[in-house]
mmCIF file of C-alpha atoms in Angstrom:
data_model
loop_
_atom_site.group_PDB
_atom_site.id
_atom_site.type_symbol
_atom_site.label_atom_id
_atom_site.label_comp_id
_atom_site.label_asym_id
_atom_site.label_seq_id
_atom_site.Cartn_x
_atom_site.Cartn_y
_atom_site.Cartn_z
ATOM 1 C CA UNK I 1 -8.047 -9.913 4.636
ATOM 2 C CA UNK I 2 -9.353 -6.596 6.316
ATOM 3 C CA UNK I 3 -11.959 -4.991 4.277
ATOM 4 C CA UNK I 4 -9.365 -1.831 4.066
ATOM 5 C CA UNK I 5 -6.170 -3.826 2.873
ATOM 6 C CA UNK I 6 -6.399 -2.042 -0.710
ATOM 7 C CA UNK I 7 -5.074 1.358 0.950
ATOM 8 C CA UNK I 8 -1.664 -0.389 1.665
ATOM 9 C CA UNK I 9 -0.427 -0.328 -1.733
ATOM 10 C CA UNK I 10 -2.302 3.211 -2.195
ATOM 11 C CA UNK I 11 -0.350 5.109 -0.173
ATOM 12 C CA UNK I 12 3.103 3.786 -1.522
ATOM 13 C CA UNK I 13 2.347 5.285 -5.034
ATOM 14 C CA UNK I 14 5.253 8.159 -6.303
ATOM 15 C CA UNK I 15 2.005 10.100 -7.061
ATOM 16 C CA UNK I 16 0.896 9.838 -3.405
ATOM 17 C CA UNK I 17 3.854 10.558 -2.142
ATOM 18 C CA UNK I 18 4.072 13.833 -4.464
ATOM 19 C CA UNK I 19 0.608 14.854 -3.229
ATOM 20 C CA UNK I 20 1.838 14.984 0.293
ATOM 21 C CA UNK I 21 5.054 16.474 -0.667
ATOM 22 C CA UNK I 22 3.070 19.608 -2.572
ATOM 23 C CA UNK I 23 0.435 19.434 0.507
ATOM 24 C CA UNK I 24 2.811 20.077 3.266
ATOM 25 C CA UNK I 25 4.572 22.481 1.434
ATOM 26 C CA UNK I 26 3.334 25.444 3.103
ATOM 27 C CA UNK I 27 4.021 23.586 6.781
ATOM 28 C CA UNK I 28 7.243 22.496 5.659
ATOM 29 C CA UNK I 29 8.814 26.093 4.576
ATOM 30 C CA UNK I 30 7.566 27.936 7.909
ATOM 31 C CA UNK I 31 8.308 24.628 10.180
ATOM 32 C CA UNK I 32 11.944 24.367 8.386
ATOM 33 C CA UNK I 33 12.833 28.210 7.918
ATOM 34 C CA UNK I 34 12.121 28.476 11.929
ATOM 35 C CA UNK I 35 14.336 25.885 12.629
ATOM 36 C CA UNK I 36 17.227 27.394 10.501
ATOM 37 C CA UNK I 37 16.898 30.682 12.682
ATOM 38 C CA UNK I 38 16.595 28.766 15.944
ATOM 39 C CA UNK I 39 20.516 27.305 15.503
ATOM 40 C CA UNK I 40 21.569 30.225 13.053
ATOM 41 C CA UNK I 41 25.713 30.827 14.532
ATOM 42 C CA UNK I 42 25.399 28.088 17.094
ATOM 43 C CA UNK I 43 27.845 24.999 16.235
ATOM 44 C CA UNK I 44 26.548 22.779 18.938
ATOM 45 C CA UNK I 45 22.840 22.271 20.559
ATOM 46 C CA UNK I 46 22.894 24.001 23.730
ATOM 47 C CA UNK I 47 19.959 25.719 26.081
ATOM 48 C CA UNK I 48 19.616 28.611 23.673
ATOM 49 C CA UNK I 49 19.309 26.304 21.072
ATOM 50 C CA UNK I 50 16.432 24.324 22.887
ATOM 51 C CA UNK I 51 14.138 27.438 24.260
ATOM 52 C CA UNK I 52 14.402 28.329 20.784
ATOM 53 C CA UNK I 53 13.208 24.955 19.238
ATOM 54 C CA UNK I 54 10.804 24.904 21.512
ATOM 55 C CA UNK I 55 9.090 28.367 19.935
ATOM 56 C CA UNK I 56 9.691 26.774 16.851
ATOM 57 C CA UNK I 57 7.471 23.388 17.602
ATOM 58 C CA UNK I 58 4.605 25.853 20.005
ATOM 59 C CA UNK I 59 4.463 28.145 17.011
ATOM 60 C CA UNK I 60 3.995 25.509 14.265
ATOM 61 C CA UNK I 61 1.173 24.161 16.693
ATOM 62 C CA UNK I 62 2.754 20.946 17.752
ATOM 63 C CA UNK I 63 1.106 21.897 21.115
ATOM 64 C CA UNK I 64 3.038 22.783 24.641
ATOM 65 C CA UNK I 65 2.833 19.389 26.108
ATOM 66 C CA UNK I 66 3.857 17.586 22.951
ATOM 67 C CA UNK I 67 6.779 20.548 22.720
ATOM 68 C CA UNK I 68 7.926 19.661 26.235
ATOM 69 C CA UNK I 69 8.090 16.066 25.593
ATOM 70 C CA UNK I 70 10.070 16.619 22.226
ATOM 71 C CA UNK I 71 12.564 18.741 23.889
ATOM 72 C CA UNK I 72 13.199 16.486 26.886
ATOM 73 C CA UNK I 73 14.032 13.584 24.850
ATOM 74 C CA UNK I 74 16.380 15.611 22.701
ATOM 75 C CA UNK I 75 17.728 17.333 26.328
ATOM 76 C CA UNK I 76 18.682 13.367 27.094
ATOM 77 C CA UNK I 77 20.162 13.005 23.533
ATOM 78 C CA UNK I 78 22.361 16.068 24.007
ATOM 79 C CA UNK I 79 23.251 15.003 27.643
ATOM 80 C CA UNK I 80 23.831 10.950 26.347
ATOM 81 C CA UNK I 81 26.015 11.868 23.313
ATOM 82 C CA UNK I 82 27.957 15.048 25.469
ATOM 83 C CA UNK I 83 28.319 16.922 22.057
ATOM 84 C CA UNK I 84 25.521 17.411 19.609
ATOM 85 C CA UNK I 85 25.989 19.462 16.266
ATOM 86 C CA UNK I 86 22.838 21.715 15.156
ATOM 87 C CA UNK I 87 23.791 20.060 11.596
ATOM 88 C CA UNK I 88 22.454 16.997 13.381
ATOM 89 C CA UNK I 89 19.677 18.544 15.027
ATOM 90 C CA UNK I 90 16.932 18.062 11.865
ATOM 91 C CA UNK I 91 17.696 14.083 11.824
ATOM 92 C CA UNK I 92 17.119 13.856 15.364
ATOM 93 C CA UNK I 93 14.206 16.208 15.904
ATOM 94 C CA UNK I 94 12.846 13.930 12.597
ATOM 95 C CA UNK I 95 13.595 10.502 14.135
ATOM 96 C CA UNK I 96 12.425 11.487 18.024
ATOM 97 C CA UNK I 97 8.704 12.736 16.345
ATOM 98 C CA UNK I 98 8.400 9.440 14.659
ATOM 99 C CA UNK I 99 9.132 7.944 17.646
ATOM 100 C CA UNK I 100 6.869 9.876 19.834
ATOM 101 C CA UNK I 101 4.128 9.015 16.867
ATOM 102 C CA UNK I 102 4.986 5.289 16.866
ATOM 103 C CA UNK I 103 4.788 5.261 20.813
ATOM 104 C CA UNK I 104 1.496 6.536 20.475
ATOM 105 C CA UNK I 105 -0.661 4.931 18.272
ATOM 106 C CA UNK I 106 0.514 1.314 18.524
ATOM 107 C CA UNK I 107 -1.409 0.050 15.213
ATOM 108 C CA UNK I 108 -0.412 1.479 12.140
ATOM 109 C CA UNK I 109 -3.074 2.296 9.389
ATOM 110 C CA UNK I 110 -1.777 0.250 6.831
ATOM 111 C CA UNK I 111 -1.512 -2.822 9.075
ATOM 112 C CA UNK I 112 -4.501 -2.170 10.925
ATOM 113 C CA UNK I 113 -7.179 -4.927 10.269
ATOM 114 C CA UNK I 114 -10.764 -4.047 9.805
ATOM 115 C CA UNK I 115 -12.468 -7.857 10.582
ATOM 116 C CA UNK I 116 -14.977 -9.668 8.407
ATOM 117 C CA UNK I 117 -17.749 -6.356 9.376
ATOM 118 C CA UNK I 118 -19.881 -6.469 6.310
ATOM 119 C CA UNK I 119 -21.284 -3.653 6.842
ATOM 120 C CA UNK I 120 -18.364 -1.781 8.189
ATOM 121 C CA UNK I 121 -20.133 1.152 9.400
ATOM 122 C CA UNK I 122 -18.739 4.600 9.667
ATOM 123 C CA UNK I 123 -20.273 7.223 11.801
ATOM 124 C CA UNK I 124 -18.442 10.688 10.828
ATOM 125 C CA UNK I 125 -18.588 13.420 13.527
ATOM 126 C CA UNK I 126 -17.207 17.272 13.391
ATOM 127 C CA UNK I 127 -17.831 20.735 13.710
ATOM 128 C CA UNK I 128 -20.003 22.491 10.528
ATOM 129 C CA UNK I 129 -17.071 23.483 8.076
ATOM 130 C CA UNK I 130 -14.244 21.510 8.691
ATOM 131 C CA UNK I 131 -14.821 19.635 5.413
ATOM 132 C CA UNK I 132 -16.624 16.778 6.817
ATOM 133 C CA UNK I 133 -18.924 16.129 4.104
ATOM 134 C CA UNK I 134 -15.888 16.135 1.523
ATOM 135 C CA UNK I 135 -13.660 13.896 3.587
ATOM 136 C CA UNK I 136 -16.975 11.518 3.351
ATOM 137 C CA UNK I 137 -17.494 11.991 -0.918
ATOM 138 C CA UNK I 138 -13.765 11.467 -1.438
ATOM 139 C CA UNK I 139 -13.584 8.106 1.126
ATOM 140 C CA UNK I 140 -16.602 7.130 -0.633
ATOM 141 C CA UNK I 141 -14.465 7.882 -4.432
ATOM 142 C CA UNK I 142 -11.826 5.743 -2.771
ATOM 143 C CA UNK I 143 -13.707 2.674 -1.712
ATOM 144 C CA UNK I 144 -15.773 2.326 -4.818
ATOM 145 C CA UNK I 145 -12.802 2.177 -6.550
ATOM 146 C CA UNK I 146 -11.728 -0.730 -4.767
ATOM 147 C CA UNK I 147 -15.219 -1.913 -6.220
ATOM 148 C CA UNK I 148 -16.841 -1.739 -3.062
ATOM 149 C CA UNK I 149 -20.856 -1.160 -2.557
ATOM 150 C CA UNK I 150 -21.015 2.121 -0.609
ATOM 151 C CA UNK I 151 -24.110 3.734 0.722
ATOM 152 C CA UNK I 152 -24.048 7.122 2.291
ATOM 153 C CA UNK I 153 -26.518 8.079 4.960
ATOM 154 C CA UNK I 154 -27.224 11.837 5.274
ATOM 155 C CA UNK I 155 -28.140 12.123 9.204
ATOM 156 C CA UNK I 156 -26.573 15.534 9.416
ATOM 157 C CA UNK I 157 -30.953 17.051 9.138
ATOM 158 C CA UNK I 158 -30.750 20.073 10.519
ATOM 159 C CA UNK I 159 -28.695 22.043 7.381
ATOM 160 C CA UNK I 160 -30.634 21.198 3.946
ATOM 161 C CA UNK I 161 -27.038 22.406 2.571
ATOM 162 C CA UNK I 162 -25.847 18.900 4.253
ATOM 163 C CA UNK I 163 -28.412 16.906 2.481
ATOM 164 C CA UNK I 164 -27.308 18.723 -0.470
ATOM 165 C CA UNK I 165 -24.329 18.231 -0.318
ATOM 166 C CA UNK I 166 -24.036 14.513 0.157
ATOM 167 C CA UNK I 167 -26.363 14.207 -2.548
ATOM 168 C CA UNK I 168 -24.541 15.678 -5.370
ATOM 169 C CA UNK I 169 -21.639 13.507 -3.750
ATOM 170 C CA UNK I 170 -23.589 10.593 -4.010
ATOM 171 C CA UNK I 171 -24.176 11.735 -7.813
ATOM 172 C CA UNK I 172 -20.712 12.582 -8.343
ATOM 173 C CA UNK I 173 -18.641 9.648 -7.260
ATOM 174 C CA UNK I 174 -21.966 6.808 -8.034
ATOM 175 C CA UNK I 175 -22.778 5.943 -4.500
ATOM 176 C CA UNK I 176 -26.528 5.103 -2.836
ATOM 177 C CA UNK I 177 -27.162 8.115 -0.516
ATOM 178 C CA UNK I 178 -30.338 7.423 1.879
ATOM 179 C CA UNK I 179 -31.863 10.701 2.880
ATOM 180 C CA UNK I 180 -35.360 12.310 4.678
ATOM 181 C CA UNK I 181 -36.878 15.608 4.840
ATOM 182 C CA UNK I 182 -35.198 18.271 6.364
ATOM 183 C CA UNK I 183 -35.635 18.220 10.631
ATOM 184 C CA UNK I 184 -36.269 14.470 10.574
ATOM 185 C CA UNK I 185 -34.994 12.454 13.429
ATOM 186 C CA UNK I 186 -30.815 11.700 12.301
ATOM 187 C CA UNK I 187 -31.320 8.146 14.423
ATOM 188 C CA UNK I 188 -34.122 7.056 11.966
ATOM 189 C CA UNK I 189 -32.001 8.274 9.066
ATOM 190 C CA UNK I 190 -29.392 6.249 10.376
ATOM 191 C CA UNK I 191 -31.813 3.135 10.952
ATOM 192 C CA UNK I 192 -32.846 3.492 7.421
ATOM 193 C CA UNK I 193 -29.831 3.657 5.812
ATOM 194 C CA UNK I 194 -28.670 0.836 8.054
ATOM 195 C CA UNK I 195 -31.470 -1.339 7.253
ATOM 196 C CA UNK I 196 -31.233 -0.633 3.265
ATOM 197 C CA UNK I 197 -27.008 -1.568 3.486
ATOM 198 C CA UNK I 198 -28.028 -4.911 5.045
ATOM 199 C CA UNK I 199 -30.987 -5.494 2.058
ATOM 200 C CA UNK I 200 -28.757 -4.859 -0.394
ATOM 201 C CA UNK I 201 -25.726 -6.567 0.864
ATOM 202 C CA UNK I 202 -23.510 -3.114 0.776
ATOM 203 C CA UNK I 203 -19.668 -3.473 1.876
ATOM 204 C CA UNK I 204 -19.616 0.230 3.425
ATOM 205 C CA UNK I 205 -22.076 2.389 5.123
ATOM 206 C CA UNK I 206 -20.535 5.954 5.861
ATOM 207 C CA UNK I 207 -23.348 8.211 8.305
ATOM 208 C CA UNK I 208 -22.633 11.943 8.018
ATOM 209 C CA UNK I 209 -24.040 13.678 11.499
ATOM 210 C CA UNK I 210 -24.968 17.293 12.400
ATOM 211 C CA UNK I 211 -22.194 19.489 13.042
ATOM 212 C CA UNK I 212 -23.297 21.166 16.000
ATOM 213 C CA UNK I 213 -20.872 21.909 19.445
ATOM 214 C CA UNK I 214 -24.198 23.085 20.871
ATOM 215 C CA UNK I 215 -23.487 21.479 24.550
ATOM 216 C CA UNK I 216 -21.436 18.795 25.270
ATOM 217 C CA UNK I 217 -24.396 17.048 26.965
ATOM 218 C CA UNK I 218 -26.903 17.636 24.086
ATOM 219 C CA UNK I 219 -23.900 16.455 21.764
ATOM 220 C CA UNK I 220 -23.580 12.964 24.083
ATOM 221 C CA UNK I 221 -27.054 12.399 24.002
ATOM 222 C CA UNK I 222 -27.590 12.806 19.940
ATOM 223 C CA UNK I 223 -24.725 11.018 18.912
ATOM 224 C CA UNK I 224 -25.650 8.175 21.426
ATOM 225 C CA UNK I 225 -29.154 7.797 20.456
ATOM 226 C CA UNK I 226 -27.938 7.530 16.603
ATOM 227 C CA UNK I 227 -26.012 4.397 17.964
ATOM 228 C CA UNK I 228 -28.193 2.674 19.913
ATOM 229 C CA UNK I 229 -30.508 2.771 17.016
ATOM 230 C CA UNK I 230 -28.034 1.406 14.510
ATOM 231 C CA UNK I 231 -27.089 -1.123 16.817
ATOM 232 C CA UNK I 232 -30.674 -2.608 16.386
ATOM 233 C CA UNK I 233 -29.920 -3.336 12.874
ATOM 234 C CA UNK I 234 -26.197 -4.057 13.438
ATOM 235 C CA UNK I 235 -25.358 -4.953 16.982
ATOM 236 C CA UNK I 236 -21.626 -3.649 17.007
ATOM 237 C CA UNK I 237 -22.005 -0.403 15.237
ATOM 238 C CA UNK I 238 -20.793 1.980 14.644
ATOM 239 C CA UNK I 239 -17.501 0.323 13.673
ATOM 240 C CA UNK I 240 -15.195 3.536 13.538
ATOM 241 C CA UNK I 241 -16.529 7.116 14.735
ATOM 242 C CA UNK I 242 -14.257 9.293 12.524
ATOM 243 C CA UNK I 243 -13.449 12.758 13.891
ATOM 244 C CA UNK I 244 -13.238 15.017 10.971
ATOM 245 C CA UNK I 245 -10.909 18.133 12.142
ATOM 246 C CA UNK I 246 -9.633 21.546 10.396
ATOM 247 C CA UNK I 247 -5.915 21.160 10.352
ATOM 248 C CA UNK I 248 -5.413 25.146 9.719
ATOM 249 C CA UNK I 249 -7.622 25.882 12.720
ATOM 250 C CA UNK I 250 -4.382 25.232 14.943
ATOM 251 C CA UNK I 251 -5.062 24.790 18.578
ATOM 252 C CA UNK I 252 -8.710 25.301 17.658
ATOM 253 C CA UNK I 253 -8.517 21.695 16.284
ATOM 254 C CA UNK I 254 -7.577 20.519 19.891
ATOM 255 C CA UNK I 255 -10.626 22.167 21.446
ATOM 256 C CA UNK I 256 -12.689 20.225 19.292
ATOM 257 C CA UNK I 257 -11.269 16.950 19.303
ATOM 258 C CA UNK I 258 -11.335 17.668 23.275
ATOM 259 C CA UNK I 259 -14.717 18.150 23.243
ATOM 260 C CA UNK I 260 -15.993 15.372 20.633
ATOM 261 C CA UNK I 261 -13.907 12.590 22.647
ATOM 262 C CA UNK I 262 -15.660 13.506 25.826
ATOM 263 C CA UNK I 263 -18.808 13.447 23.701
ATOM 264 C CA UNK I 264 -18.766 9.660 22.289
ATOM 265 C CA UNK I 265 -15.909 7.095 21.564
ATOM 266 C CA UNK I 266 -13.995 8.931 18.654
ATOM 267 C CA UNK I 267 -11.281 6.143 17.330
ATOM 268 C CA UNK I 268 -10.233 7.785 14.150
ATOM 269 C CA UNK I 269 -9.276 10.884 13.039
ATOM 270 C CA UNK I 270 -9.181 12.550 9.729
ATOM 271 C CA UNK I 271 -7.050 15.996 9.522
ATOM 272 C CA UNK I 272 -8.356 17.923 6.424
ATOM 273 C CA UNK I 273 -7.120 21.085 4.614
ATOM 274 C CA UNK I 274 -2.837 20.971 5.280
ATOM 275 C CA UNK I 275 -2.374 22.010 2.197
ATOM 276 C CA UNK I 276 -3.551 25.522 2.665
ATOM 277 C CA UNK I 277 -2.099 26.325 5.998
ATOM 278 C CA UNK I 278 1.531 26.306 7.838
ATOM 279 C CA UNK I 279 0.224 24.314 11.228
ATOM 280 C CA UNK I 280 0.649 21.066 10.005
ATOM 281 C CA UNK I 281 2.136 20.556 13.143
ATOM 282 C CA UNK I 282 -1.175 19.857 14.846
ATOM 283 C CA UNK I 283 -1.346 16.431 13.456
ATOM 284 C CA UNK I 284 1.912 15.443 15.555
ATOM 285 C CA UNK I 285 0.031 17.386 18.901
ATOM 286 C CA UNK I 286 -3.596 15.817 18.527
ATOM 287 C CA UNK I 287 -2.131 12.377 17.636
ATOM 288 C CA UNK I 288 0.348 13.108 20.849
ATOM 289 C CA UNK I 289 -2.260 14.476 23.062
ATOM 290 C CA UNK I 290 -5.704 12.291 22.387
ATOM 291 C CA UNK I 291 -3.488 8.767 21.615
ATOM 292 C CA UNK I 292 -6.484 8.081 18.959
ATOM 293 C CA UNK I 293 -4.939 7.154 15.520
ATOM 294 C CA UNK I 294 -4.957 10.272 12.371
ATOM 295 C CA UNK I 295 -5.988 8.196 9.794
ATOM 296 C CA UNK I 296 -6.186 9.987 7.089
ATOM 297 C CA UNK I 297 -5.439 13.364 6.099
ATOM 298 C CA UNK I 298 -6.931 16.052 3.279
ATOM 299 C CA UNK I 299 -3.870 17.188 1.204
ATOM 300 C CA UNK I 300 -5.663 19.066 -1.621
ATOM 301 C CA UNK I 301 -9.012 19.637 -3.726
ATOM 302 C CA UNK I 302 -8.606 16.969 -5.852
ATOM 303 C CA UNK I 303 -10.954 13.618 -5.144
ATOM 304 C CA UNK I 304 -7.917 11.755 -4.686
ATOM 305 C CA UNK I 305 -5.995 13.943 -2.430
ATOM 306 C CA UNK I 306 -7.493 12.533 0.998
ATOM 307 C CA UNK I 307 -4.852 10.201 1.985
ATOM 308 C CA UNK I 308 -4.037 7.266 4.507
ATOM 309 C CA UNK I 309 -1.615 8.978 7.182
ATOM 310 C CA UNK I 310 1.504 7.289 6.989
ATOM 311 C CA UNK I 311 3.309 8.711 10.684
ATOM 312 C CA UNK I 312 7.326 8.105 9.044
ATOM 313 C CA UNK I 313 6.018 9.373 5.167
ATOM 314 C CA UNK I 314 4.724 12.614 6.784
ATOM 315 C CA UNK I 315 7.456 13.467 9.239
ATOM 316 C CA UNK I 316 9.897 12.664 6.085
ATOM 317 C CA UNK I 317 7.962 14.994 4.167
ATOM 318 C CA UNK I 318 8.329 18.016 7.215
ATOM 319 C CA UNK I 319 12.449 17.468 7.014
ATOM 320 C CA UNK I 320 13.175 16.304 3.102
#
């Protein structure tokens, strides 16, 4: 059983699927109100009808490649079927963006198997503000409810806010946080907390890093130095290098997840804050674009409210 399996019945919950419902509800109005005007007095989907779906998906930051590729495969629809009703425009635009997300991201979350890695290390990565040190408490509440041993290490040295912060997170949801003074090397924070997870037999070690888009170059060569030193403890980690991105920074969010793939080997991403912005639609772009799987998403304040990203749950949640 992957160390992760707990999440599939999760996600399923009514109350989960409320959460997302309430979380995209900002996305959902603009993304579904634009639509609306795009085919208002058209009966059938013709050019007009496309140029204007296409501002709808560019404004609602789906992105202009991810846009293009939309509209060509409902261009083939329209040109396969001969006659296309804009009544049946929202189940297709629905079903071709959970198609384009399928294509994508061949492993789904709630299948994906995590191995026997005990500890499955996390290194978290991200831009100061994006809510990187939250997505880590509330993964942290999550696991521990699964009764897993968590210990959070708080490489992220050069902001004593950081520290701080994953302190009182530590306090708040019960988990082991290993820290150092302020300015001390992240690596040996890392190799510390490493070491301690291994001594103490902990299921889940979850490494918070500095924030900083200094220079890509500077970037590479902290992040890699913090994993070569783990990997003297633990020779495969880290296990997953989770991208933490601002979902209501819009095309800002694909800057950064430009710049932090070309940095070190993101393979997870975690989209926070949808519930206070209408460009939801960057999850469908970045997931498009950078073919590295969202895996979970921030849908509210609440500890529980960072959620597994189910691809067909959160395009049903766009249309319903």
């Amino acid at each position: 059983m992957g160390l992760f399996d707990f999440f599939k019945k999760k996600e399923t919950a009514p109350e989960a699927q409320e959460a997302l419902e309430k979380g995209l509800e900002k996305t959902k109005e603009g993304f579904l109100s634009k639509i609306t005007k795009a085919v208002a007095g058209k009966s059938t989907v013709d050019d007009d009808v496309l140029d204007n779906l296409e501002e709808v998906l560019v404004t609602s930051d789906v992105g202009v490649s991810t846009t293009l590729k939309i509209i060509d495969r409902i261009q083939a629809r329209v040109a396969k079927d001969k006659y296309l009703s804009t009544s049946e425009l929202n189940h297709l635009l629905r079903d071709e963006i959970q198609l384009l997300l399928a294509e994508n991201n061949s492993n789904d979350f709630r299948n994906f198997e995590y191995g026997d890695h005990k500890p499955y290390v996390i290194m978290v990565v991200g831009v100061n503000g994006v809510g990187k040190t939250t997505t880590i408490g509330k993964l942290a509440h999550k696991l521990k409810n699964e009764n897993l041993k968590v210990v959070l290490g708080a490489a992220d040295t050069f902001r004593a806010a950081a520290v701080e912060q994953i302190k009182l997170w530590g306090e708040r949801v019960g988990v082991r946080v290993v820290a150092q003074a302020m300015g001390s090397d992240p690596a040996s924070v890392a190799f510390d907390t490493l070491q301690s997870a291994v001594a103490n037999k902990e299921d889940v070690v979850i490494i918070d890093t500095a924030g900083r888009l200094h220079n890509k170059i500077g970037l590479m060569n902290e992040l890699g130095k913090i994993k070569s030193v783990m990997q003297k403890v633990i020779p495969n980690a880290p296990h997953e290098i989770l991208l933490v991105l601002d979902g209501s920074t819009g095309q800002n969010a694909f800057e950064q997840c430009k710049q932090f793939t070309e940095a070190t080997d993101v393979n997870a991403l975690a989209i926070t804050k949808l519930d206070g912005t209408a460009k939801g639609g960057v999850v469908i772009g970045i997931s498009d674009q950078f073919k590295i799987p969202v895996k979970y998403i921030g849908v509210g304040e609440k500890m529980d409210d960072l959620q597994l990203f189910d691809k067909k749950d959160f395009v049903n949640s766009l249309f319903n």
